[in-house]
Every structure is written in structure tokens, then in C-alpha cells.
CSV table of C-alpha atoms in Angstrom, one decimal:
chain,number,residue,atom,x,y,z
T,557,MET,CA,78.5,103.2,117.5
T,558,ARG,CA,79.9,100.7,115.0
T,559,SER,CA,83.4,99.3,115.8
T,560,LEU,CA,85.5,96.4,114.5
T,561,ILE,CA,86.7,94.1,117.3
T,562,ASN,CA,86.3,90.7,115.8
T,563,ILE,CA,86.5,89.9,112.0
T,564,LEU,CA,83.0,88.3,112.3
T,565,ASP,CA,81.6,91.7,113.3
T,566,PHE,CA,81.4,92.3,109.5
T,567,SER,CA,79.5,90.2,107.1
T,568,LYS,CA,81.0,88.5,104.1
T,569,GLU,CA,79.2,91.1,102.0
T,570,GLU,CA,80.6,94.0,104.0
T,571,ILE,CA,84.1,92.6,103.6
T,572,GLU,CA,83.6,92.3,99.9
T,573,ASP,CA,82.5,96.0,99.8
T,574,LEU,CA,85.7,96.9,101.7
T,575,MET,CA,87.8,95.0,99.1
T,576,TRP,CA,85.9,96.9,96.4
T,577,THR,CA,86.7,100.2,98.0
T,578,ALA,CA,90.4,99.2,98.6
T,579,THR,CA,90.7,98.3,94.9
T,580,ASP,CA,89.1,101.6,93.9
T,581,ILE,CA,91.6,103.4,96.1
T,582,ILE,CA,94.5,101.6,94.3
T,583,GLU,CA,93.1,102.6,90.9
T,584,ASN,CA,91.9,106.1,91.7
T,585,PRO,CA,94.0,107.4,94.6
T,586,ASP,CA,93.4,111.1,93.8
T,587,SER,CA,89.7,110.6,94.6
T,588,TYR,CA,90.5,109.8,98.2
T,589,ARG,CA,93.2,112.3,99.1
T,590,GLU,CA,90.8,114.5,101.1
T,591,ALA,CA,88.2,111.9,102.1
T,592,CYS,CA,89.1,112.3,105.8
T,593,LYS,CA,90.0,116.0,105.8
T,594,TYR,CA,89.8,117.4,109.3
T,595,LYS,CA,89.3,113.9,110.8
T,596,LYS,CA,91.7,112.6,113.4
T,597,LEU,CA,92.8,109.0,114.1
T,598,ALA,CA,94.1,108.1,117.6
T,599,THR,CA,96.5,105.2,117.7
T,600,LEU,CA,96.6,103.7,121.2
T,601,PHE,CA,99.3,101.1,121.0
T,602,TYR,CA,100.0,99.5,124.4
T,603,GLU,CA,102.2,96.9,122.7
T,604,PRO,CA,105.2,97.4,120.3
T,605,SER,CA,104.2,97.5,116.6
T,606,THR,CA,105.8,98.7,113.4
T,607,ARG,CA,103.7,97.6,110.5
T,608,THR,CA,100.2,97.8,112.0
T,609,ARG,CA,100.7,101.2,113.7
T,610,LEU,CA,102.5,102.8,110.7
T,611,SER,CA,99.9,101.2,108.3
T,612,PHE,CA,97.1,102.9,110.2
T,613,GLU,CA,98.9,106.2,110.3
T,614,ALA,CA,99.8,106.0,106.6
T,615,ALA,CA,96.1,105.1,105.8
T,616,MET,CA,94.7,108.1,107.6
T,617,LEU,CA,97.3,110.5,106.2
T,618,GLU,CA,96.7,109.3,102.7
T,619,LEU,CA,93.0,110.0,103.2
T,620,GLY,CA,93.8,113.6,104.2
T,621,GLY,CA,93.3,113.1,107.9
T,622,SER,CA,95.7,113.5,110.8
T,623,VAL,CA,97.0,111.2,113.6
T,624,LEU,CA,97.7,111.4,117.3
T,625,GLY,CA,98.4,108.8,119.9
T,626,PHE,CA,101.1,106.8,121.6
T,627,SER,CA,103.2,103.8,120.7
T,628,GLU,CA,103.8,102.2,124.2
T,629,ALA,CA,101.9,101.9,127.4
T,630,ASN,CA,104.7,103.7,129.4
T,631,SER,CA,104.1,106.9,127.4
T,632,SER,CA,100.4,106.9,128.2
T,633,SER,CA,98.4,107.5,131.4
T,634,ALA,CA,98.2,103.7,131.8
T,635,ALA,CA,101.5,104.1,133.5
T,636,LYS,CA,99.7,106.1,136.1
T,637,GLY,CA,97.0,103.5,136.5
T,638,GLU,CA,94.3,104.9,134.2
T,639,SER,CA,91.7,102.3,133.1
T,640,ILE,CA,91.0,101.4,129.5
T,641,ALA,CA,87.5,102.7,129.9
T,642,ASP,CA,88.6,106.1,131.0
T,643,THR,CA,91.3,106.3,128.3
T,644,ALA,CA,88.6,105.5,125.7
T,645,LYS,CA,86.2,108.2,127.0
T,646,THR,CA,89.0,110.8,127.1
T,647,VAL,CA,90.5,110.1,123.7
T,648,SER,CA,87.0,110.2,122.2
T,649,CYS,CA,87.0,113.9,123.1
T,650,TYR,CA,90.1,114.4,120.8
T,651,ALA,CA,89.7,112.0,118.0
T,652,ASP,CA,87.1,110.8,115.5
T,653,ILE,CA,88.2,107.2,115.4
T,654,ILE,CA,90.5,105.0,117.5
T,655,ALA,CA,92.8,102.1,116.6
T,656,MET,CA,93.9,100.1,119.7
T,657,ARG,CA,96.5,97.4,120.3
T,658,HIS,CA,96.7,95.8,123.7
T,659,SER,CA,98.4,92.7,125.3
T,660,LYS,CA,95.2,91.8,127.2
T,661,GLU,CA,92.5,90.0,125.3
T,662,GLY,CA,89.2,92.0,125.3
T,663,ALA,CA,90.8,95.4,125.9
T,664,PRO,CA,89.6,96.9,122.6
T,665,LEU,CA,86.1,95.6,123.4
T,666,VAL,CA,86.1,97.4,126.7
T,667,ALA,CA,87.3,100.5,124.8
T,668,ALA,CA,84.6,100.2,122.3
T,669,LYS,CA,81.9,100.0,125.0
T,670,ASN,CA,83.1,103.2,126.5
T,671,ALA,CA,84.2,105.3,123.6
T,672,SER,CA,81.9,107.7,121.8
T,673,VAL,CA,83.7,107.1,118.5
T,674,PRO,CA,84.5,103.9,116.5
T,675,VAL,CA,87.2,101.6,117.8
T,676,ILE,CA,89.3,99.3,115.7
T,677,ASN,CA,91.0,96.3,117.3
T,678,ALA,CA,94.6,96.4,116.1
T,679,GLY,CA,95.4,93.2,118.0
T,680,ASP,CA,94.5,92.1,121.5
T,681,GLY,CA,96.8,89.5,123.1
T,682,GLY,CA,96.5,86.1,121.5
T,683,HIS,CA,92.8,86.7,120.6
T,684,ASN,CA,92.1,88.7,117.5
T,685,HIS,CA,93.7,90.8,114.8
T,686,PRO,CA,90.9,91.7,112.4
T,687,THR,CA,92.6,94.3,110.3
T,688,GLN,CA,95.4,91.9,109.6
T,689,THR,CA,92.7,89.4,108.5
T,690,LEU,CA,91.3,92.1,106.1
T,691,ALA,CA,94.8,92.4,104.6
T,692,ASP,CA,95.1,88.6,104.4
T,693,LEU,CA,91.7,88.2,102.7
T,694,PHE,CA,92.5,91.0,100.2
T,695,THR,CA,95.8,89.5,99.4
T,696,ILE,CA,94.3,86.0,98.8
T,697,LYS,CA,91.6,87.6,96.6
T,698,ARG,CA,94.1,89.5,94.5
T,699,GLU,CA,96.5,86.6,94.2
T,700,LYS,CA,94.0,83.8,93.6
T,701,GLY,CA,91.0,85.7,92.3
T,702,ARG,CA,88.7,83.9,94.8
T,703,LEU,CA,88.2,83.2,98.5
T,704,ASP,CA,86.6,79.8,98.1
T,705,ASN,CA,87.9,76.4,96.8
T,706,LEU,CA,91.2,76.7,98.6
T,707,THR,CA,93.5,74.5,100.7
T,708,ILE,CA,95.1,76.7,103.3
T,709,GLY,CA,98.0,75.6,105.5
T,710,PHE,CA,98.8,77.4,108.7
T,711,CYS,CA,102.3,76.7,110.0
T,712,GLY,CA,104.1,77.6,113.2
T,713,ASP,CA,102.5,79.1,116.3
T,714,LEU,CA,98.8,78.2,116.0
T,715,LYS,CA,98.2,78.4,119.7
T,716,PHE,CA,99.0,82.1,120.4
T,717,GLY,CA,98.9,83.4,116.8
T,718,ARG,CA,95.9,85.8,116.8
T,719,THR,CA,96.3,86.4,113.0
T,720,VAL,CA,95.7,82.7,112.5
T,721,HIS,CA,92.7,82.6,114.8
T,722,SER,CA,91.1,85.6,112.9
T,723,LEU,CA,91.8,84.3,109.4
T,724,ILE,CA,90.5,80.8,110.2
T,725,SER,CA,87.2,82.4,111.4
T,726,ALA,CA,87.0,84.5,108.2
T,727,VAL,CA,87.7,81.8,105.7
T,728,SER,CA,85.3,79.4,107.4
T,729,ARG,CA,82.5,81.5,105.9
T,730,HIS,CA,83.5,80.5,102.3
T,731,GLU,CA,82.8,77.4,100.3
T,732,ASN,CA,85.0,74.4,99.9
T,733,ILE,CA,87.8,75.4,102.2
T,734,LYS,CA,90.2,72.9,103.6
T,735,VAL,CA,92.5,73.8,106.5
T,736,VAL,CA,95.9,72.2,107.2
T,737,LEU,CA,97.2,72.8,110.7
T,738,ILE,CA,101.0,72.4,110.9
T,739,SER,CA,102.6,72.9,114.3
T,740,PRO,CA,104.5,71.2,117.2
T,741,ALA,CA,102.2,69.6,119.8
T,742,GLU,CA,102.8,72.4,122.2
T,743,LEU,CA,101.6,75.1,119.7
T,744,LYS,CA,98.5,73.4,118.3
T,745,LEU,CA,95.4,75.4,117.4
T,746,PRO,CA,93.3,75.9,120.6
T,747,SER,CA,90.5,73.4,120.9
T,748,TYR,CA,87.8,76.1,121.2
T,749,ILE,CA,88.6,77.3,117.7
T,750,LYS,CA,88.5,73.7,116.3
T,751,GLU,CA,85.1,73.1,118.0
T,752,ASN,CA,83.5,76.5,117.5
T,753,VAL,CA,84.7,77.3,114.1
T,754,LEU,CA,86.1,74.4,112.1
T,755,LYS,CA,83.8,71.6,113.4
T,756,LYS,CA,80.8,73.8,113.8
T,757,LYS,CA,81.1,75.1,110.2
T,758,GLY,CA,81.9,71.6,108.8
T,759,ILE,CA,85.3,72.7,107.6
T,760,GLU,CA,87.6,69.8,106.6
T,761,TYR,CA,90.9,70.0,108.5
T,762,VAL,CA,93.9,67.9,109.3
T,763,GLN,CA,96.7,68.3,111.9
T,764,THR,CA,100.3,67.4,111.3
T,765,SER,CA,103.7,68.3,112.6
T,766,ASP,CA,105.4,67.8,109.2
T,767,LEU,CA,105.3,70.6,106.7
T,768,SER,CA,107.1,68.6,104.0
T,769,GLU,CA,104.4,65.9,103.9
T,770,VAL,CA,101.5,68.4,103.1
T,771,ILE,CA,103.1,71.3,101.3
T,772,SER,CA,102.3,69.9,97.8
T,773,GLU,CA,98.6,70.1,98.6
T,774,LEU,CA,98.5,73.8,99.6
T,775,ASP,CA,97.2,76.8,97.6
T,776,ILE,CA,98.1,79.1,100.5
T,777,LEU,CA,100.9,78.6,103.1
T,778,TYR,CA,100.5,81.0,106.0
T,779,MET,CA,103.7,81.1,108.0
T,780,THR,CA,103.9,82.5,111.6
T,781,ARG,CA,106.7,83.2,114.0
T,782,VAL,CA,107.0,81.6,117.4
T,783,GLN,CA,106.3,84.6,119.6
T,784,ARG,CA,108.6,85.1,122.6
T,785,GLU,CA,106.2,87.5,124.2
T,786,ARG,CA,103.4,84.8,124.5
T,787,PHE,CA,105.6,82.4,126.5
T,788,PHE,CA,105.8,82.3,130.3
T,789,ASN,CA,108.8,80.0,130.1
T,790,GLU,CA,111.9,81.1,128.2
T,791,GLU,CA,113.2,77.5,127.9
T,792,ASP,CA,110.0,76.5,126.0
T,793,TYR,CA,110.4,79.4,123.6
T,794,ILE,CA,114.1,78.6,122.9
T,795,ARG,CA,113.2,74.9,122.3
T,796,LEU,CA,110.4,75.7,119.9
T,797,LYS,CA,111.4,78.9,118.1
T,798,ASP,CA,113.1,77.2,115.2
T,799,SER,CA,110.5,74.4,114.8
T,800,TYR,CA,109.6,75.4,111.2
T,801,ILE,CA,111.9,77.3,108.8
T,802,LEU,CA,110.7,77.6,105.2
T,803,THR,CA,113.6,77.2,102.7
T,804,PRO,CA,113.8,77.0,98.9
T,805,GLU,CA,114.4,73.2,99.3
T,806,LYS,CA,111.0,72.8,101.1
T,807,LEU,CA,109.3,74.7,98.3
T,808,GLU,CA,110.5,72.4,95.6
T,809,ASN,CA,107.5,70.1,96.0
T,810,ALA,CA,105.0,73.0,96.3
T,811,LYS,CA,102.6,74.2,93.6
T,812,ARG,CA,104.0,76.7,91.2
T,813,ASP,CA,101.1,79.1,92.1
T,814,LEU,CA,101.4,78.6,95.9
T,815,SER,CA,101.1,81.9,97.8
T,816,VAL,CA,103.4,82.1,100.8
T,817,MET,CA,102.0,84.5,103.3
T,818,HIS,CA,103.2,85.8,106.7
T,819,PRO,CA,101.7,88.6,109.0
T,820,LEU,CA,105.3,89.8,109.8
T,821,PRO,CA,107.5,90.5,111.6
T,822,ARG,CA,109.6,87.6,110.3
T,823,VAL,CA,112.5,86.3,112.4
T,824,ASN,CA,114.0,83.3,110.7
T,825,GLU,CA,111.0,81.2,109.8
T,826,ILE,CA,111.1,82.1,106.2
T,827,SER,CA,114.5,82.1,104.5
T,828,ARG,CA,115.4,85.4,102.8
T,829,ALA,CA,116.3,83.3,99.8
T,830,ILE,CA,112.5,83.0,99.2
T,831,ASP,CA,111.9,86.8,99.1
T,832,ASP,CA,112.6,86.8,95.3
T,833,ASP,CA,110.4,83.8,94.6
T,834,PRO,CA,107.2,84.9,92.8
T,835,ARG,CA,105.2,82.9,95.3
T,836,ALA,CA,106.3,85.2,98.2
T,837,CYS,CA,103.3,87.4,99.1
T,838,TYR,CA,104.2,88.7,102.6
T,839,PHE,CA,105.3,92.2,101.5
T,840,LYS,CA,102.2,92.4,99.3
T,841,GLN,CA,100.2,91.8,102.5
T,842,VAL,CA,101.8,94.9,103.9
T,843,ILE,CA,100.6,97.3,101.2
T,844,ASN,CA,97.3,95.5,100.9
T,845,GLY,CA,96.8,96.1,104.6
T,846,LYS,CA,97.2,99.8,104.2
T,847,TYR,CA,94.5,99.9,101.5
T,848,MET,CA,92.1,97.8,103.5
T,849,ARG,CA,92.6,100.0,106.6
T,850,MET,CA,91.8,103.0,104.4
T,851,ALA,CA,88.6,101.4,103.3
T,852,LEU,CA,87.7,100.4,106.9
T,853,ILE,CA,88.4,103.9,108.3
T,854,LEU,CA,86.1,105.4,105.6
T,855,LYS,CA,83.3,102.9,106.3
T,856,LEU,CA,83.4,103.4,110.1
T,857,LEU,CA,83.5,107.2,109.9
T,858,LYS,CA,80.7,107.3,107.4
T,859,GLU,CA,78.5,105.0,109.5
T,860,ALA,CA,79.3,107.2,112.6
T,861,GLU,CA,77.9,110.2,110.8
T,862,ILE,CA,74.6,108.5,109.9
């Protein structure tokens, strides 16, 4: 049974096919309104979510399917001690496909190994968030017209930011990519990603704590929030949470065609004064994510029937 747990589970060519389908959905929405008629998506969200959960639900509903599930662990049998494996086996009896978010790394993988329907990782701890990466790649492609020959800056929480980890893995498969890592020392990209992805793939990268000194080089600036839920120490969170705030003044030296991205939710790391700047792409990511999740649901359900 095919699932999506890590963005690298899909080849470059498969992701390109998903982007083609997403584009076709945008251009010909009526052709897809009953594509998932009588199919059910289960959303198993053990962590709070607004965009991702509603995006999955909107995607399935717009394909003519239906949705069931829960939006917090306390409203599921996990509160009674049920294992992920048993939940996956049980929900497979009710639904045709599962989207799962969990605070523990690897939980969706356990679900996929026990479910009898496809499982989509909707975020597992600080590990992966492959469908956000699909939204990010589609946004970059639509904004830039390409996924190669780009300098991409990742700014903020690079240590715990699962969206950053997934996107770095994805862009490393494209040609002539340069990565700029912008963070305080305490929130640097984990060494295993630098070793196993950037160095292994020969991706040029630099590390800095100063956004202003590198912003003029960037084609993409991927901002992230400092996530309170990933910290064990509240004092560390308070000390670091305002490390990087993007303001109109900081954008003065940026390229006119820079694309400013953010997986959301935003706290204060991007000034709202930037929302009307044509370089702001973070709300475009939201809608692009819905279309890519529609394409993904279609692909996994089709393969499950083969």
C-alpha cells in the first residue's frame, strides 16, 4: 500500500506529475468535482492545526468525497491508551485514506505499516511535513517558473522546523541550488541534515546569523516561526522567539522578484506591512497546498485500486 511519509518517497517525476494535476485542477475544476465520490478521508490530528487539517478537508470535499476524524488527541481513543497501530487498523475499516499529524516523530510511519489504506504524513514532530513541501514546491514553480538555479534562504527555527527539513531534502534533488541557513546558534539546522542531504548531494550552503547581510542574494526567503511547542525550556523560547522579524526596511536590499514564503501560522516574524508587497507568497502557499493535496489524494487512491 503506497503512502507518503517522507517527501523523498516520491520521485522528482512523480512530484512533477502532481504539479501537473494540481494545475489542471485549477484550470478545470469541474472535471474533478466528483473524482472522489463515495470516498472517505480520515483526518487523525493529534496536534493542533488550522491550515493543514482544513486544507485536507477542503481538498477531499472539493473532490466530491467526505471527511471524518478528530482534531485533538483528547477526543480520540488515544486518551484511553490506544496505540497508533490499533488506531490505524481500526480507522482503515471506516475510511479510504488517512491523513495523520502527530507530535512524535515516526508516528505516521507506524500508522502506514499497520493501515490497510494509504496514509499521508501531515506532520510528525520536528521530523517531516511532506504535504507542506508539496505546497512549497508548487508555489516556487508557479512564482519562478523553475525549481533549479535558485538561491534559497531559510530563516528562523531551522533546528525544529520540519517544513524546513522536508523542503531542503526536496530541493536538493534539483540542479544549481544554493542554500543559505539563517538562524541563531541555538536553532541551527541539525547536523544530520547537513551531512546526509547538503554535503552528500554536493549542495552549496552557508550559515549565518545575520539576515541583512545575505538577503540581497536570495531568490526565495523561507521564514519560519520559533515554535514554543518544541522547547523544553520556556526561558529559551522567550529569549529566541523574536530573533528574526522581517520588516519592509529589511526588504529594501532584496531582489525585486524575491519570493517571501512562510508555512504559517505566523506570529510576528513577518511584519503585516509586508502582506501587500507583491513579493509576499505565504497566502499563495495556502491555496497551492489545497490543490497539491487534491492531486496527492487522487494519486494515492488510484494506486490503491490498482
